[in-house]
Amino acid sequence: MQEATADLFGRAGYRIKFNQRSYYPTIDDERIDCLLIRAQEMARYVEQGALDCGLTGYDWIMETGADVHEVAELVFSKVSRRPVRWVLCVPESSPVRTVKDLEGKRIATEAVGLTQRYLKEHGVSAHVEFSWGATEVKPPKLVDAIVEVTETGSSLRANDLRIVDEVLQSTPRLIANHKAYADPVKREIIDDMALMLGGAMAAEGKVGLMMNVPRASLKTVIALLPALQKPTISNLSDEKWCDVNTILDETVVRRIIPRLKEAGARGIVEYPLNKVID
Amino acid sequence: MQEATADLFGRAGYRIKFNQRSYYPTIDDERIDCLLIRAQEMARYVEQGALDCGLTGYDWIMETGADVHEVAELVFSKVSRRPVRWVLCVPESSPVRTVKDLEGKRIATEAVGLTQRYLKEHGVSAHVEFSWGATEVKPPKLVDAIVEVTETGSSLRANDLRIVDEVLQSTPRLIANHKAYADPVKREIIDDMALMLGGAMAAEGKVGLMMNVPRASLKTVIALLPALQKPTISNLSDEKWCDVNTILDETVVRRIIPRLKEAGARGIVEYPLNKVID
Amino acid sequence: MQEATADLFGRAGYRIKFNQRSYYPTIDDERIDCLLIRAQEMARYVEQGALDCGLTGYDWIMETGADVHEVAELVFSKVSRRPVRWVLCVPESSPVRTVKDLEGKRIATEAVGLTQRYLKEHGVSAHVEFSWGATEVKPPKLVDAIVEVTETGSSLRANDLRIVDEVLQSTPRLIANHKAYADPVKREIIDDMALMLGGAMAAEGKVGLMMNVPRASLKTVIALLPALQKPTISNLSDEKWCDVNTILDETVVRRIIPRLKEAGARGIVEYPLNKVID
Amino acid sequence: MQEATADLFGRAGYRIKFNQRSYYPTIDDERIDCLLIRAQEMARYVEQGALDCGLTGYDWIMETGADVHEVAELVFSKVSRRPVRWVLCVPESSPVRTVKDLEGKRIATEAVGLTQRYLKEHGVSAHVEFSWGATEVKPPKLVDAIVEVTETGSSLRANDLRIVDEVLQSTPRLIANHKAYADPVKREIIDDMALMLGGAMAAEGKVGLMMNVPRASLKTVIALLPALQKPTISNLSDEKWCDVNTILDETVVRRIIPRLKEAGARGIVEYPLNKVID
Amino acid sequence: MQEATADLFGRAGYRIKFNQRSYYPTIDDERIDCLLIRAQEMARYVEQGALDCGLTGYDWIMETGADVHEVAELVFSKVSRRPVRWVLCVPESSPVRTVKDLEGKRIATEAVGLTQRYLKEHGVSAHVEFSWGATEVKPPKLVDAIVEVTETGSSLRANDLRIVDEVLQSTPRLIANHKAYADPVKREIIDDMALMLGGAMAAEGKVGLMMNVPRASLKTVIALLPALQKPTISNLSDEKWCDVNTILDETVVRRIIPRLKEAGARGIVEYPLNKVID
Amino acid sequence: MQEATADLFGRAGYRIKFNQRSYYPTIDDERIDCLLIRAQEMARYVEQGALDCGLTGYDWIMETGADVHEVAELVFSKVSRRPVRWVLCVPESSPVRTVKDLEGKRIATEAVGLTQRYLKEHGVSAHVEFSWGATEVKPPKLVDAIVEVTETGSSLRANDLRIVDEVLQSTPRLIANHKAYADPVKREIIDDMALMLGGAMAAEGKVGLMMNVPRASLKTVIALLPALQKPTISNLSDEKWCDVNTILDETVVRRIIPRLKEAGARGIVEYPLNKVID
């Protein structure tokens, strides 16, 4: 997490430097002090005001029930990065089919609060116990079911677990303490950070594409580009050609480039991006 | 922990094999099934009877308040291996001098139960919150004090923390479920394991020493050896000499060998040991 | 190989994800199923139709004699990436000077088919045996000569081997099963992939260069750029200057930039590329 | 393999030193020259006389059909070290139940010779193709069945394969060229090596146990020790006690020590061994 | 150092390849031969003419007193990369306050020449001894003071040392032998290299920024950009908009982008650079 | 070096613990303070009295000309551990054949003092310059010859260097300051340490061997054992047999064991040793 966070901030333009054995990284903005704490505890300390703002997941905001301001949801444009899911699981061979079947059973989870609220919503009474780790190996020997976070489901499959229900979906959030966010100076710093983090995340799955297009083919070429992204069309010295420069999702590039070439585009060049802010 | 535990069992004569990504290691004793779970949760699952016996620390038995049978305390003979200590710490610059000064303060700890009991014993009322990790970096920004485990104190010093009081000392324990331990078959297996683990730990800081000693010098030589360990004295073909074989603490060897040589011992050989059972 | 291939496809715009211990990587194109197999076996399985298309070397197509369609030769623009060569080698001190001198000798190689065909072409009869690896250490103790693949020749030199003849040069090829390639839907997918792989490889040794040039110096600047790459010349608001944007081989940049600066170019910026498609 | 072999020879008393990038390790016995080659090729080169003796598996002797002298089978005393098995496998869901069902099918294996002989013995005609690796991922997409080596079966299970039949069991063998073994000087060197390798392997799963036993309890103690291993009983200066020193399998120690203590043995010490030669 | 240097040259456009165990790396410019030697010795060998040019620090040019031509100072644009400093240090608890207090004392340093010259300038006579390493742990047990190089001062703090004075600041320099630099052919090669190294270093802390700007907002947008960097403004097909492309310090981007967006810029894209040559 | 030294002391019975980033390791003997400094500087600081005793090489004692007391030469019994040699080397193709041919030449070395003394003894006048490292790559481009330390000569061969002469042989030495060694308390500590270090080094290449021997064969068996090491012969309960226990060089074991078995020895067991003190 630490590296991923520093990397994200780095791409957003903030240079965070971790000092060995210290949880107080330095950042190259003299207006900001950093503190590295677990996602699980972030919302609690932002709510208390010990911290002005923090990065955590929607799941831990819910688990702690902290009253904080959500500045931004950080949605990744990369297809492979999906929200994490908290799911209710039982062993493949378990007779449990729905949450109702868990009445009186034992459930292990790292998110006791989330799980108790979920059971209550479904009118189920069960014993929920805090799991210090390796939750997915506990059923059926130690508990009947678990509520666990998953991205791809591969760890669940490896432990022969079956998903009974989804308890919560969660994405990363930039959160702020209400009082801090009311202060205009702090608010500008936090909003700028949200804009830059958003720009860096938006750039993750995007690339720049520039090409020379005969004026005669310009309409055809433009029609091939996704409607949402307005390309920049520049005049060239050679008046029969123009230069088209646009931003595309990485995943569509491989389908569009062959069509652009067929439509007459030449000198097609794809280049990497750091940030994209619409 | 996993490697250290497998290594200890290995020296005790049980071959435990961890399979990648599995928490069910295999052991070369068909009467035993293994499960790898955290020290924090061991006492709970042994008490519930999900497990017959387990290895954990005295601290986590106390924290969970589990009602289990303590089969053996595993004391290391190595000097460098001391009990771990749970200590109450505050920042160096804090005005707090005794636990009494913590009235109304905020304390972070991984051992909420231990801490609450300790405060109650001292008649102090304070807010104790569960810490998911990196507890030692929290004061003074996030909390006023912490209760944390320490071996050498180096992490505390690195974070400018001062120890106010010791809350608990803890050593490893082999624990058993009461009902399982009442079963004679299970009890023998568990008691044998305790004996073998104890033998392996006793051997850790010990070495064997054998030497040829002129009969004339035997008394002097014996006098140099620590009184507690009775040496084995064998007759040799050459009747003017005998063979002395003994077990010594590694730390005294370097002071005794030069004196043994002065006293006439020859062919002094030090050899390693796997287990020592008195 | 696995990482290099995933990296090449990644730069081509296909996200391949290897799952630990699985040879069925996932790809972010729902029309495609991936299977990871050795270059040596690829042509065989494409010919049999078990696979529609594959990436392998010309050498293994020849070795297996598989009847497949070569969609594209993947030529790297980087100078340091040359074709691999299969060479006939003998110890430095061997009397063998030409392939003719190998009559009746023993030759070890991983490419038995290639070697036998080569010997037949030269009218030489020798014993060719399959080598499971470490072929270059076998002469002269175990065999008289070897036919081995080499890139830089350093492993041959380290084993005191002398190259007698080149048996084959090989570059990577995208190959397709004849029947699959006749299917228009599959063909488009394969051809698009060939175009994108080609674009990614072409970009490997290239960079983008943009600069501001006084209109008066434009001819001189254009003359300095390699003739083959037509630069994009844009009009600027300031009519005395124009913007020149071009793609260059990385290896010529260091000779051209100093000359461009002398010729009046300013604000010269070199930027990285992902793909180049002419 | 390289490290394991050097380690085995090291414990046998031969110091083999691998030089980086060289396949000619040095050994601290001036009468011996070493060459590191794959197990697959060892029997072939020993048969040809390029090497006087070698270490390989019974499987590769069979696969190559080499006519060599088997000096010794190297059997490990450790329980966890079992012979490797070559097994015929098909996908879990395959209709194939016995080798007979493979008539006309396609089989991939690294051991083409073994497989063809096995099929012939069962009167089955099938296409056997050489596999360059990752054989276990090939069914059912690329082939119908495989013949593959396995120790624990975990790789087979991970690829959803079912064992249809065992083709061969194999253990390590020290083999010699017939002519070399007829030479008395070479034979002594080879036989000594076999003895020492055997001694090192025998020691792998064994430990030494010494203890002081009251003469009165000697019979009881001796009765507890496995009959096959005759213990060494020494007289002590103190005539009421004697010293018992014996060699035991590591796996029985944990059951015997508690009983020895009950029987009156004191100062029980277990120590490690390098070699055991009966 | 080796990797950092190869990386810098790589970004400058020279591909240097280190061969394992060789100090003669290859470079993809047939006019240049490379030799890898320590910064401490570079100036000496360039002065002697054994090398035509080299990369070293100002400190080692001074220490050796070598008479060489300084072609370029390589200044990093990254804020985090500051000149290294040679400082005179004593233990925190030492009574020494200024260099004058060191009369007759013992000083350890790797730069004996620098230190002796510095003491002479201050009229101090002290014993200076060469330190082979770990200089910072020597006071106060082994010496009274040290002269040591430091970047962040963290190693000094860790060893309880206090800086008394700064002896020298040093940055990397490209140096040339006088005679070699007088040769026009060599001079052009060296000057080109200086230009390219400078361009690569300038690009380190910079990024490209392009955006579409309504003509009406162009003035406001331009005013937000740092005055020193003249942006490239291109005409677009849509005459109400223009394209602004500029180079910025990475550290100012996060403050400027939010303001640019407020001023009306759209489609703001930040992209990475390889080289910047003004 | 650090690890090897800690390991040697560990086997000698002193537990040294290195703290990360500290050059003051702790040792489990409260009478001793440790300081980790380079071999090159050890003799200097022991002579000055900053340290009472130290471990260094004979070479650095000679190089610095320090006046210290040599307590013990630490000779390894392992064949593979030979003294290091300082040798005068020139390129293979150099016309230099003897030291006399170096008149007026340039020589690089880390041991300037040793080299100058050696040249003086041979009446040769040459320029000797201090080398900061990688000395062996300097000839012939940077210097004419080097004086360099070597163990196996492999680095010299890799750099195409030829040995002209041996300048010095060097083994590790335990040295003491004259004044400290005159103090009886310090002397005993130092002498004990020398004895224990010697015992640990002697054990390095030795093993223990015990066996049961029929009394009738005892003479034959004893005759097979190396004369220098007097074996311990114990009486057994079974009077027809005796127990022979001896210490042997690891390298002779593999030749002796087969002969011992032929002579009637049974239950031959080889076991490892920690220390051997005659």
XYZ file of C-alpha atoms in Angstrom, chain E residues 3-178:
176
model
C 24.028 2.195 -12.547
C 23.271 5.874 -11.986
C 25.943 6.844 -14.506
C 24.759 4.318 -17.107
C 21.232 5.547 -16.537
C 22.241 9.190 -17.010
C 24.142 8.372 -20.192
C 21.195 6.253 -21.329
C 18.829 9.181 -20.944
C 21.387 11.337 -22.735
C 21.167 8.903 -25.660
C 24.288 6.788 -25.193
C 23.710 3.133 -24.586
C 26.383 1.887 -22.180
C 26.455 -1.813 -21.458
C 28.342 -3.197 -18.505
C 29.758 -6.648 -18.936
C 29.861 -8.675 -15.788
C 33.268 -8.479 -14.110
C 34.610 -6.090 -16.741
C 35.471 -2.462 -16.184
C 35.443 -1.759 -19.897
C 31.774 -1.152 -20.699
C 30.737 -0.950 -24.332
C 29.064 2.168 -25.729
C 27.077 2.415 -28.939
C 29.382 5.049 -30.456
C 32.309 3.578 -32.282
C 34.341 6.762 -31.749
C 34.368 6.291 -27.966
C 36.090 3.765 -25.641
C 34.836 3.573 -22.057
C 36.634 2.777 -18.847
C 34.964 2.569 -15.478
C 37.114 4.021 -12.702
C 36.389 5.578 -9.333
C 35.535 9.253 -9.053
C 38.566 9.644 -6.747
C 41.009 8.669 -9.491
C 39.320 10.141 -12.555
C 40.948 13.580 -12.467
C 44.399 12.034 -12.030
C 44.094 9.834 -15.104
C 42.498 12.605 -17.232
C 45.350 14.932 -16.269
C 47.949 12.267 -17.192
C 46.219 11.830 -20.546
C 45.438 8.151 -20.016
C 41.824 9.248 -20.523
C 40.572 12.095 -22.778
C 37.610 12.997 -20.641
C 35.766 11.802 -17.542
C 32.918 12.371 -15.128
C 33.851 13.144 -11.526
C 33.076 15.562 -8.707
C 34.527 19.007 -8.061
C 35.737 17.621 -4.715
C 38.043 15.051 -6.257
C 39.392 17.539 -8.795
C 40.343 19.729 -5.831
C 41.642 16.818 -3.702
C 44.006 15.637 -6.420
C 44.812 19.168 -7.603
C 44.675 17.832 -11.146
C 45.112 20.341 -13.989
C 42.132 19.491 -16.245
C 39.601 21.390 -18.382
C 36.121 21.625 -16.892
C 33.775 21.155 -19.833
C 30.497 21.379 -17.924
C 28.996 21.417 -14.486
C 26.112 18.959 -14.445
C 23.435 20.660 -12.392
C 20.323 18.666 -11.602
C 17.024 20.489 -11.915
C 15.422 18.235 -9.322
C 15.038 20.010 -6.023
C 15.967 16.897 -4.087
C 19.360 16.739 -5.758
C 21.625 19.223 -4.083
C 25.406 19.550 -4.185
C 27.233 17.258 -1.795
C 29.056 18.963 1.038
C 32.330 18.091 2.746
C 31.982 19.118 6.352
C 34.187 19.246 9.429
C 32.440 17.355 12.225
C 33.012 16.624 15.889
C 30.995 14.647 18.453
C 27.949 16.506 19.787
C 29.601 16.654 23.208
C 32.993 17.896 21.969
C 34.253 21.262 23.249
C 35.421 22.082 19.680
C 33.406 25.040 18.318
C 35.508 26.331 15.401
C 38.313 24.986 13.260
C 40.758 26.959 15.470
C 39.983 24.563 18.354
C 41.496 21.668 16.394
C 45.127 22.714 16.891
C 47.138 19.560 17.618
C 44.146 17.262 17.281
C 43.699 14.123 15.175
C 41.372 14.254 12.113
C 40.308 11.307 9.939
C 39.105 11.825 6.361
C 39.069 10.246 2.950
C 40.137 13.600 1.495
C 43.499 14.227 3.118
C 44.552 16.865 0.559
C 41.369 18.915 0.864
C 41.561 18.809 4.622
C 45.208 19.816 4.849
C 44.617 22.763 2.492
C 41.589 23.845 4.517
C 43.514 23.678 7.815
C 46.386 25.643 6.297
C 44.018 28.393 5.129
C 42.819 28.685 8.709
C 46.341 28.564 10.148
C 45.646 25.378 12.079
C 48.152 22.566 12.530
C 46.587 19.140 13.157
C 47.280 15.477 12.402
C 45.237 14.374 9.338
C 45.008 10.630 8.711
C 43.549 8.763 5.761
C 40.320 6.885 6.552
C 39.541 3.714 4.626
C 35.837 3.981 5.394
C 33.233 4.261 8.144
C 34.801 7.596 8.992
C 31.727 8.821 10.840
C 32.019 6.202 13.606
C 35.584 7.117 14.541
C 35.062 10.105 16.831
C 35.598 10.338 19.701
C 37.184 6.941 20.352
C 39.675 6.910 17.493
C 39.971 10.570 16.386
C 38.893 14.024 17.561
C 37.206 15.173 14.365
C 36.478 14.107 10.802
C 36.037 15.738 7.416
C 33.319 13.814 5.664
C 30.973 14.107 2.709
C 27.242 14.422 3.388
C 24.040 14.877 1.427
C 21.242 14.942 3.958
C 23.217 14.848 7.186
C 21.310 11.797 8.397
C 24.404 9.608 8.796
C 26.054 12.370 10.837
C 23.016 12.676 13.105
C 22.874 8.897 13.537
C 26.445 9.006 14.825
C 25.891 11.997 17.122
C 28.143 14.297 15.159
C 27.890 18.068 14.978
C 28.952 20.088 11.912
C 31.575 22.679 12.789
C 32.214 24.089 9.329
C 31.677 23.438 5.640
C 34.946 22.669 3.866
C 33.711 22.406 0.256
C 30.586 22.067 -1.889
C 30.807 19.773 -4.862
C 28.768 19.016 -7.994
C 29.461 16.553 -10.831
C 31.719 17.803 -13.622
C 32.569 16.628 -17.094
C 36.316 17.162 -17.373
C 38.738 16.844 -20.278
C 42.461 16.559 -20.783
C 43.788 19.876 -22.099
